[in-house]
Amino acid sequence: LKPWAFPCVQLRDSAIQQRQMSEIRQRRGGLPESAEEETVAKDNAAEEIVDKLRKAFKDTQPVKINGTSNEAKRCKEQLAADPYNIELILDLGTAYAIDGHWEKVCNVLLRGWKRAKEINDPERRTQLLSLLVEASYKCNKFKQALAVMSDIEEPQELEAVKSYELMRCKIYSANGDTHKGLRSLAAAIKDDAFDTAAPKWLHCLHALKRAGAYEESKSKLLEQVTEDVQSARDKLDLLEKLAKARDEYHEAAMGQEASPSSPSSLRYISAGLIAFIVSAMLLLLYHKERTSLARLNIT
């Protein structure tokens, strides 16, 4: 149930890099060591970009609204037999979320909201409230999301704190509280590398724009960049366009679910998205090539 984020791909380990250097050396008849390393770094970067864009396109596939799963049916039957069981309420809400039925998630988990403290396991208690926050947000019930969020206990572990602050950024911003939204964003991306912070910002982008905090939040993100600021700006602009294309595709896909008699618009948007990703890939590869040549002093 994690929110969409642009996939981050780790570089290959040193053994694979050494093998690649050896192969390139054999093909090219022996380049200077620094040139070989630069070439391998460029090749790795290019492969990384292709992999990122390939995975990003995979992530653009819309989440289809499925029928009710067997798991949801089972949980529903159990809850019908024991309608006040808070654990079963959470189980059914979770099953509906996996199925993509967010209105049903809201309806079910609202029954357990004020009883969340009855759940002994703190992780499951947080799960119920966090899931209700997400469902409320997806259903555009922003004030409800804010009210539920206020009942969540603040975590202690660093990564959990950052996830919590990311949620707060989105919900505060959706409710128009620019100051708190930006403050939570700063906490969520504190000390993160740019490639780690950028997906977090993109996750909250729609809400940040709603709060009128787009420019200021983007500036906060770019403060994470320690070198090659222009390259980071270019990458961020590209990621924004990809996120926008994804959102438009999702909206069209959801409209297609409601109106299956008009598939052409979805095909056009899908084709446009593919064309955009190919263009983005070529642009980034060109940028990497130009940067590598500059470092090798090749004109």
mmCIF file with all atom_site columns, N, CA and C in Angstrom, residues 105-145:
data_model
loop_
_atom_site.group_PDB
_atom_site.id
_atom_site.type_symbol
_atom_site.label_atom_id
_atom_site.label_alt_id
_atom_site.label_comp_id
_atom_site.label_asym_id
_atom_site.label_entity_id
_atom_site.label_seq_id
_atom_site.pdbx_PDB_ins_code
_atom_site.Cartn_x
_atom_site.Cartn_y
_atom_site.Cartn_z
_atom_site.occupancy
_atom_site.B_iso_or_equiv
_atom_site.pdbx_formal_charge
_atom_site.auth_seq_id
_atom_site.auth_comp_id
_atom_site.auth_asym_id
_atom_site.auth_atom_id
_atom_site.pdbx_PDB_model_num
ATOM 1   N N  . VAL A 1 105 ? -13.050 1.307  2.112  1.00 0.00 ? 105 VAL A N  1
ATOM 2   C CA . VAL A 1 105 ? -12.058 1.406  3.191  1.00 0.00 ? 105 VAL A CA 1
ATOM 3   C C  . VAL A 1 105 ? -12.497 2.464  4.190  1.00 0.00 ? 105 VAL A C  1
ATOM 4   N N  . CYS A 1 106 ? -12.904 3.617  3.676  1.00 0.00 ? 106 CYS A N  1
ATOM 5   C CA . CYS A 1 106 ? -13.376 4.699  4.557  1.00 0.00 ? 106 CYS A CA 1
ATOM 6   C C  . CYS A 1 106 ? -14.563 4.242  5.399  1.00 0.00 ? 106 CYS A C  1
ATOM 7   N N  . ASN A 1 107 ? -15.539 3.661  4.732  1.00 0.00 ? 107 ASN A N  1
ATOM 8   C CA . ASN A 1 107 ? -16.766 3.275  5.436  1.00 0.00 ? 107 ASN A CA 1
ATOM 9   C C  . ASN A 1 107 ? -16.498 2.261  6.544  1.00 0.00 ? 107 ASN A C  1
ATOM 10  N N  . VAL A 1 108 ? -15.617 1.302  6.265  1.00 0.00 ? 108 VAL A N  1
ATOM 11  C CA . VAL A 1 108 ? -15.333 0.261  7.253  1.00 0.00 ? 108 VAL A CA 1
ATOM 12  C C  . VAL A 1 108 ? -14.476 0.799  8.396  1.00 0.00 ? 108 VAL A C  1
ATOM 13  N N  . LEU A 1 109 ? -13.383 1.476  8.056  1.00 0.00 ? 109 LEU A N  1
ATOM 14  C CA . LEU A 1 109 ? -12.445 1.904  9.091  1.00 0.00 ? 109 LEU A CA 1
ATOM 15  C C  . LEU A 1 109 ? -12.974 3.053  9.939  1.00 0.00 ? 109 LEU A C  1
ATOM 16  N N  . LEU A 1 110 ? -13.932 3.803  9.428  1.00 0.00 ? 110 LEU A N  1
ATOM 17  C CA . LEU A 1 110 ? -14.553 4.836  10.270 1.00 0.00 ? 110 LEU A CA 1
ATOM 18  C C  . LEU A 1 110 ? -15.203 4.212  11.501 1.00 0.00 ? 110 LEU A C  1
ATOM 19  N N  . ARG A 1 111 ? -15.648 2.969  11.353 1.00 0.00 ? 111 ARG A N  1
ATOM 20  C CA . ARG A 1 111 ? -16.256 2.268  12.489 1.00 0.00 ? 111 ARG A CA 1
ATOM 21  C C  . ARG A 1 111 ? -15.231 1.965  13.576 1.00 0.00 ? 111 ARG A C  1
ATOM 22  N N  . GLY A 1 112 ? -13.952 1.918  13.174 1.00 0.00 ? 112 GLY A N  1
ATOM 23  C CA . GLY A 1 112 ? -12.916 1.586  14.148 1.00 0.00 ? 112 GLY A CA 1
ATOM 24  C C  . GLY A 1 112 ? -12.047 2.753  14.559 1.00 0.00 ? 112 GLY A C  1
ATOM 25  N N  . TRP A 1 113 ? -12.298 3.926  13.957 1.00 0.00 ? 113 TRP A N  1
ATOM 26  C CA . TRP A 1 113 ? -11.439 5.079  14.216 1.00 0.00 ? 113 TRP A CA 1
ATOM 27  C C  . TRP A 1 113 ? -11.315 5.392  15.709 1.00 0.00 ? 113 TRP A C  1
ATOM 28  N N  . LYS A 1 114 ? -12.423 5.644  16.348 1.00 0.00 ? 114 LYS A N  1
ATOM 29  C CA . LYS A 1 114 ? -12.391 6.055  17.753 1.00 0.00 ? 114 LYS A CA 1
ATOM 30  C C  . LYS A 1 114 ? -12.167 4.884  18.708 1.00 0.00 ? 114 LYS A C  1
ATOM 31  N N  . ARG A 1 115 ? -12.091 3.677  18.147 1.00 0.00 ? 115 ARG A N  1
ATOM 32  C CA . ARG A 1 115 ? -11.826 2.501  18.971 1.00 0.00 ? 115 ARG A CA 1
ATOM 33  C C  . ARG A 1 115 ? -10.424 1.957  18.734 1.00 0.00 ? 115 ARG A C  1
ATOM 34  N N  . ALA A 1 116 ? -9.603  2.717  18.008 1.00 0.00 ? 116 ALA A N  1
ATOM 35  C CA . ALA A 1 116 ? -8.277  2.223  17.637 1.00 0.00 ? 116 ALA A CA 1
ATOM 36  C C  . ALA A 1 116 ? -7.436  1.857  18.852 1.00 0.00 ? 116 ALA A C  1
ATOM 37  N N  . LYS A 1 117 ? -7.642  2.546  19.967 1.00 0.00 ? 117 LYS A N  1
ATOM 38  C CA . LYS A 1 117 ? -6.842  2.269  21.167 1.00 0.00 ? 117 LYS A CA 1
ATOM 39  C C  . LYS A 1 117 ? -7.128  0.893  21.755 1.00 0.00 ? 117 LYS A C  1
ATOM 40  N N  . GLU A 1 118 ? -8.216  0.263  21.301 1.00 0.00 ? 118 GLU A N  1
ATOM 41  C CA . GLU A 1 118 ? -8.522  -1.087 21.762 1.00 0.00 ? 118 GLU A CA 1
ATOM 42  C C  . GLU A 1 118 ? -7.578  -2.125 21.147 1.00 0.00 ? 118 GLU A C  1
ATOM 43  N N  . ILE A 1 119 ? -6.870  -1.729 20.085 1.00 0.00 ? 119 ILE A N  1
ATOM 44  C CA . ILE A 1 119 ? -5.910  -2.641 19.451 1.00 0.00 ? 119 ILE A CA 1
ATOM 45  C C  . ILE A 1 119 ? -4.622  -2.613 20.260 1.00 0.00 ? 119 ILE A C  1
ATOM 46  N N  . ASN A 1 120 ? -4.224  -3.744 20.784 1.00 0.00 ? 120 ASN A N  1
ATOM 47  C CA . ASN A 1 120 ? -3.054  -3.805 21.665 1.00 0.00 ? 120 ASN A CA 1
ATOM 48  C C  . ASN A 1 120 ? -1.735  -3.608 20.920 1.00 0.00 ? 120 ASN A C  1
ATOM 49  N N  . ASP A 1 121 ? -1.664  -4.141 19.716 1.00 0.00 ? 121 ASP A N  1
ATOM 50  C CA . ASP A 1 121 ? -0.437  -4.030 18.927 1.00 0.00 ? 121 ASP A CA 1
ATOM 51  C C  . ASP A 1 121 ? -0.317  -2.606 18.380 1.00 0.00 ? 121 ASP A C  1
ATOM 52  N N  . PRO A 1 122 ? 0.703   -1.841 18.785 1.00 0.00 ? 122 PRO A N  1
ATOM 53  C CA . PRO A 1 122 ? 0.820   -0.453 18.329 1.00 0.00 ? 122 PRO A CA 1
ATOM 54  C C  . PRO A 1 122 ? 0.991   -0.327 16.817 1.00 0.00 ? 122 PRO A C  1
ATOM 55  N N  . GLU A 1 123 ? 1.631   -1.318 16.185 1.00 0.00 ? 123 GLU A N  1
ATOM 56  C CA . GLU A 1 123 ? 1.817   -1.263 14.736 1.00 0.00 ? 123 GLU A CA 1
ATOM 57  C C  . GLU A 1 123 ? 0.482   -1.402 14.011 1.00 0.00 ? 123 GLU A C  1
ATOM 58  N N  . ARG A 1 124 ? -0.355  -2.321 14.474 1.00 0.00 ? 124 ARG A N  1
ATOM 59  C CA . ARG A 1 124 ? -1.668  -2.480 13.839 1.00 0.00 ? 124 ARG A CA 1
ATOM 60  C C  . ARG A 1 124 ? -2.569  -1.284 14.149 1.00 0.00 ? 124 ARG A C  1
ATOM 61  N N  . ARG A 1 125 ? -2.406  -0.708 15.309 1.00 0.00 ? 125 ARG A N  1
ATOM 62  C CA . ARG A 1 125 ? -3.172  0.493  15.644 1.00 0.00 ? 125 ARG A CA 1
ATOM 63  C C  . ARG A 1 125 ? -2.809  1.636  14.685 1.00 0.00 ? 125 ARG A C  1
ATOM 64  N N  . THR A 1 126 ? -1.512  1.788  14.468 1.00 0.00 ? 126 THR A N  1
ATOM 65  C CA . THR A 1 126 ? -1.058  2.816  13.529 1.00 0.00 ? 126 THR A CA 1
ATOM 66  C C  . THR A 1 126 ? -1.495  2.487  12.109 1.00 0.00 ? 126 THR A C  1
ATOM 67  N N  . GLN A 1 127 ? -1.503  1.198  11.780 1.00 0.00 ? 127 GLN A N  1
ATOM 68  C CA . GLN A 1 127 ? -1.938  0.772  10.451 1.00 0.00 ? 127 GLN A CA 1
ATOM 69  C C  . GLN A 1 127 ? -3.379  1.186  10.188 1.00 0.00 ? 127 GLN A C  1
ATOM 70  N N  . LEU A 1 128 ? -4.254  0.975  11.149 1.00 0.00 ? 128 LEU A N  1
ATOM 71  C CA . LEU A 1 128 ? -5.657  1.341  10.972 1.00 0.00 ? 128 LEU A CA 1
ATOM 72  C C  . LEU A 1 128 ? -5.801  2.836  10.712 1.00 0.00 ? 128 LEU A C  1
ATOM 73  N N  . LEU A 1 129 ? -5.157  3.636  11.542 1.00 0.00 ? 129 LEU A N  1
ATOM 74  C CA . LEU A 1 129 ? -5.303  5.084  11.412 1.00 0.00 ? 129 LEU A CA 1
ATOM 75  C C  . LEU A 1 129 ? -4.643  5.604  10.137 1.00 0.00 ? 129 LEU A C  1
ATOM 76  N N  . SER A 1 130 ? -3.456  5.098  9.824  1.00 0.00 ? 130 SER A N  1
ATOM 77  C CA . SER A 1 130 ? -2.755  5.550  8.619  1.00 0.00 ? 130 SER A CA 1
ATOM 78  C C  . SER A 1 130 ? -3.521  5.172  7.362  1.00 0.00 ? 130 SER A C  1
ATOM 79  N N  . LEU A 1 131 ? -4.095  3.977  7.368  1.00 0.00 ? 131 LEU A N  1
ATOM 80  C CA . LEU A 1 131 ? -4.876  3.527  6.221  1.00 0.00 ? 131 LEU A CA 1
ATOM 81  C C  . LEU A 1 131 ? -6.131  4.372  6.052  1.00 0.00 ? 131 LEU A C  1
ATOM 82  N N  . LEU A 1 132 ? -6.743  4.756  7.151  1.00 0.00 ? 132 LEU A N  1
ATOM 83  C CA . LEU A 1 132 ? -7.922  5.617  7.072  1.00 0.00 ? 132 LEU A CA 1
ATOM 84  C C  . LEU A 1 132 ? -7.540  7.015  6.582  1.00 0.00 ? 132 LEU A C  1
ATOM 85  N N  . VAL A 1 133 ? -6.370  7.496  6.993  1.00 0.00 ? 133 VAL A N  1
ATOM 86  C CA . VAL A 1 133 ? -5.885  8.784  6.483  1.00 0.00 ? 133 VAL A CA 1
ATOM 87  C C  . VAL A 1 133 ? -5.718  8.720  4.968  1.00 0.00 ? 133 VAL A C  1
ATOM 88  N N  . GLU A 1 134 ? -5.059  7.665  4.486  1.00 0.00 ? 134 GLU A N  1
ATOM 89  C CA . GLU A 1 134 ? -4.819  7.523  3.049  1.00 0.00 ? 134 GLU A CA 1
ATOM 90  C C  . GLU A 1 134 ? -6.130  7.383  2.283  1.00 0.00 ? 134 GLU A C  1
ATOM 91  N N  . ALA A 1 135 ? -7.047  6.596  2.809  1.00 0.00 ? 135 ALA A N  1
ATOM 92  C CA . ALA A 1 135 ? -8.337  6.419  2.145  1.00 0.00 ? 135 ALA A CA 1
ATOM 93  C C  . ALA A 1 135 ? -9.113  7.730  2.106  1.00 0.00 ? 135 ALA A C  1
ATOM 94  N N  . SER A 1 136 ? -9.083  8.474  3.196  1.00 0.00 ? 136 SER A N  1
ATOM 95  C CA . SER A 1 136 ? -9.779  9.761  3.243  1.00 0.00 ? 136 SER A CA 1
ATOM 96  C C  . SER A 1 136 ? -9.187  10.722 2.224  1.00 0.00 ? 136 SER A C  1
ATOM 97  N N  . TYR A 1 137 ? -7.865  10.715 2.109  1.00 0.00 ? 137 TYR A N  1
ATOM 98  C CA . TYR A 1 137 ? -7.201  11.588 1.131  1.00 0.00 ? 137 TYR A CA 1
ATOM 99  C C  . TYR A 1 137 ? -7.611  11.203 -0.286 1.00 0.00 ? 137 TYR A C  1
ATOM 100 N N  . LYS A 1 138 ? -7.580  9.914  -0.584 1.00 0.00 ? 138 LYS A N  1
ATOM 101 C CA . LYS A 1 138 ? -7.926  9.460  -1.927 1.00 0.00 ? 138 LYS A CA 1
ATOM 102 C C  . LYS A 1 138 ? -9.375  9.767  -2.275 1.00 0.00 ? 138 LYS A C  1
ATOM 103 N N  . CYS A 1 139 ? -10.224 9.852  -1.267 1.00 0.00 ? 139 CYS A N  1
ATOM 104 C CA . CYS A 1 139 ? -11.639 10.167 -1.488 1.00 0.00 ? 139 CYS A CA 1
ATOM 105 C C  . CYS A 1 139 ? -11.915 11.667 -1.363 1.00 0.00 ? 139 CYS A C  1
ATOM 106 N N  . ASN A 1 140 ? -10.833 12.466 -1.319 1.00 0.00 ? 140 ASN A N  1
ATOM 107 C CA . ASN A 1 140 ? -10.937 13.933 -1.219 1.00 0.00 ? 140 ASN A CA 1
ATOM 108 C C  . ASN A 1 140 ? -11.616 14.405 0.059  1.00 0.00 ? 140 ASN A C  1
ATOM 109 N N  . LYS A 1 141 ? -11.528 13.605 1.102  1.00 0.00 ? 141 LYS A N  1
ATOM 110 C CA . LYS A 1 141 ? -12.072 13.999 2.404  1.00 0.00 ? 141 LYS A CA 1
ATOM 111 C C  . LYS A 1 141 ? -10.907 14.496 3.261  1.00 0.00 ? 141 LYS A C  1
ATOM 112 N N  . PHE A 1 142 ? -10.416 15.679 2.901  1.00 0.00 ? 142 PHE A N  1
ATOM 113 C CA . PHE A 1 142 ? -9.170  16.173 3.481  1.00 0.00 ? 142 PHE A CA 1
ATOM 114 C C  . PHE A 1 142 ? -9.296  16.530 4.958  1.00 0.00 ? 142 PHE A C  1
ATOM 115 N N  . LYS A 1 143 ? -10.399 17.111 5.338  1.00 0.00 ? 143 LYS A N  1
ATOM 116 C CA . LYS A 1 143 ? -10.587 17.459 6.757  1.00 0.00 ? 143 LYS A CA 1
ATOM 117 C C  . LYS A 1 143 ? -10.676 16.200 7.612  1.00 0.00 ? 143 LYS A C  1
ATOM 118 N N  . GLN A 1 144 ? -11.333 15.183 7.083  1.00 0.00 ? 144 GLN A N  1
ATOM 119 C CA . GLN A 1 144 ? -11.406 13.915 7.806  1.00 0.00 ? 144 GLN A CA 1
ATOM 120 C C  . GLN A 1 144 ? -10.012 13.309 7.944  1.00 0.00 ? 144 GLN A C  1
ATOM 121 N N  . ALA A 1 145 ? -9.224  13.367 6.876  1.00 0.00 ? 145 ALA A N  1
ATOM 122 C CA . ALA A 1 145 ? -7.854  12.843 6.931  1.00 0.00 ? 145 ALA A CA 1
ATOM 123 C C  . ALA A 1 145 ? -7.042  13.565 8.000  1.00 0.00 ? 145 ALA A C  1
#
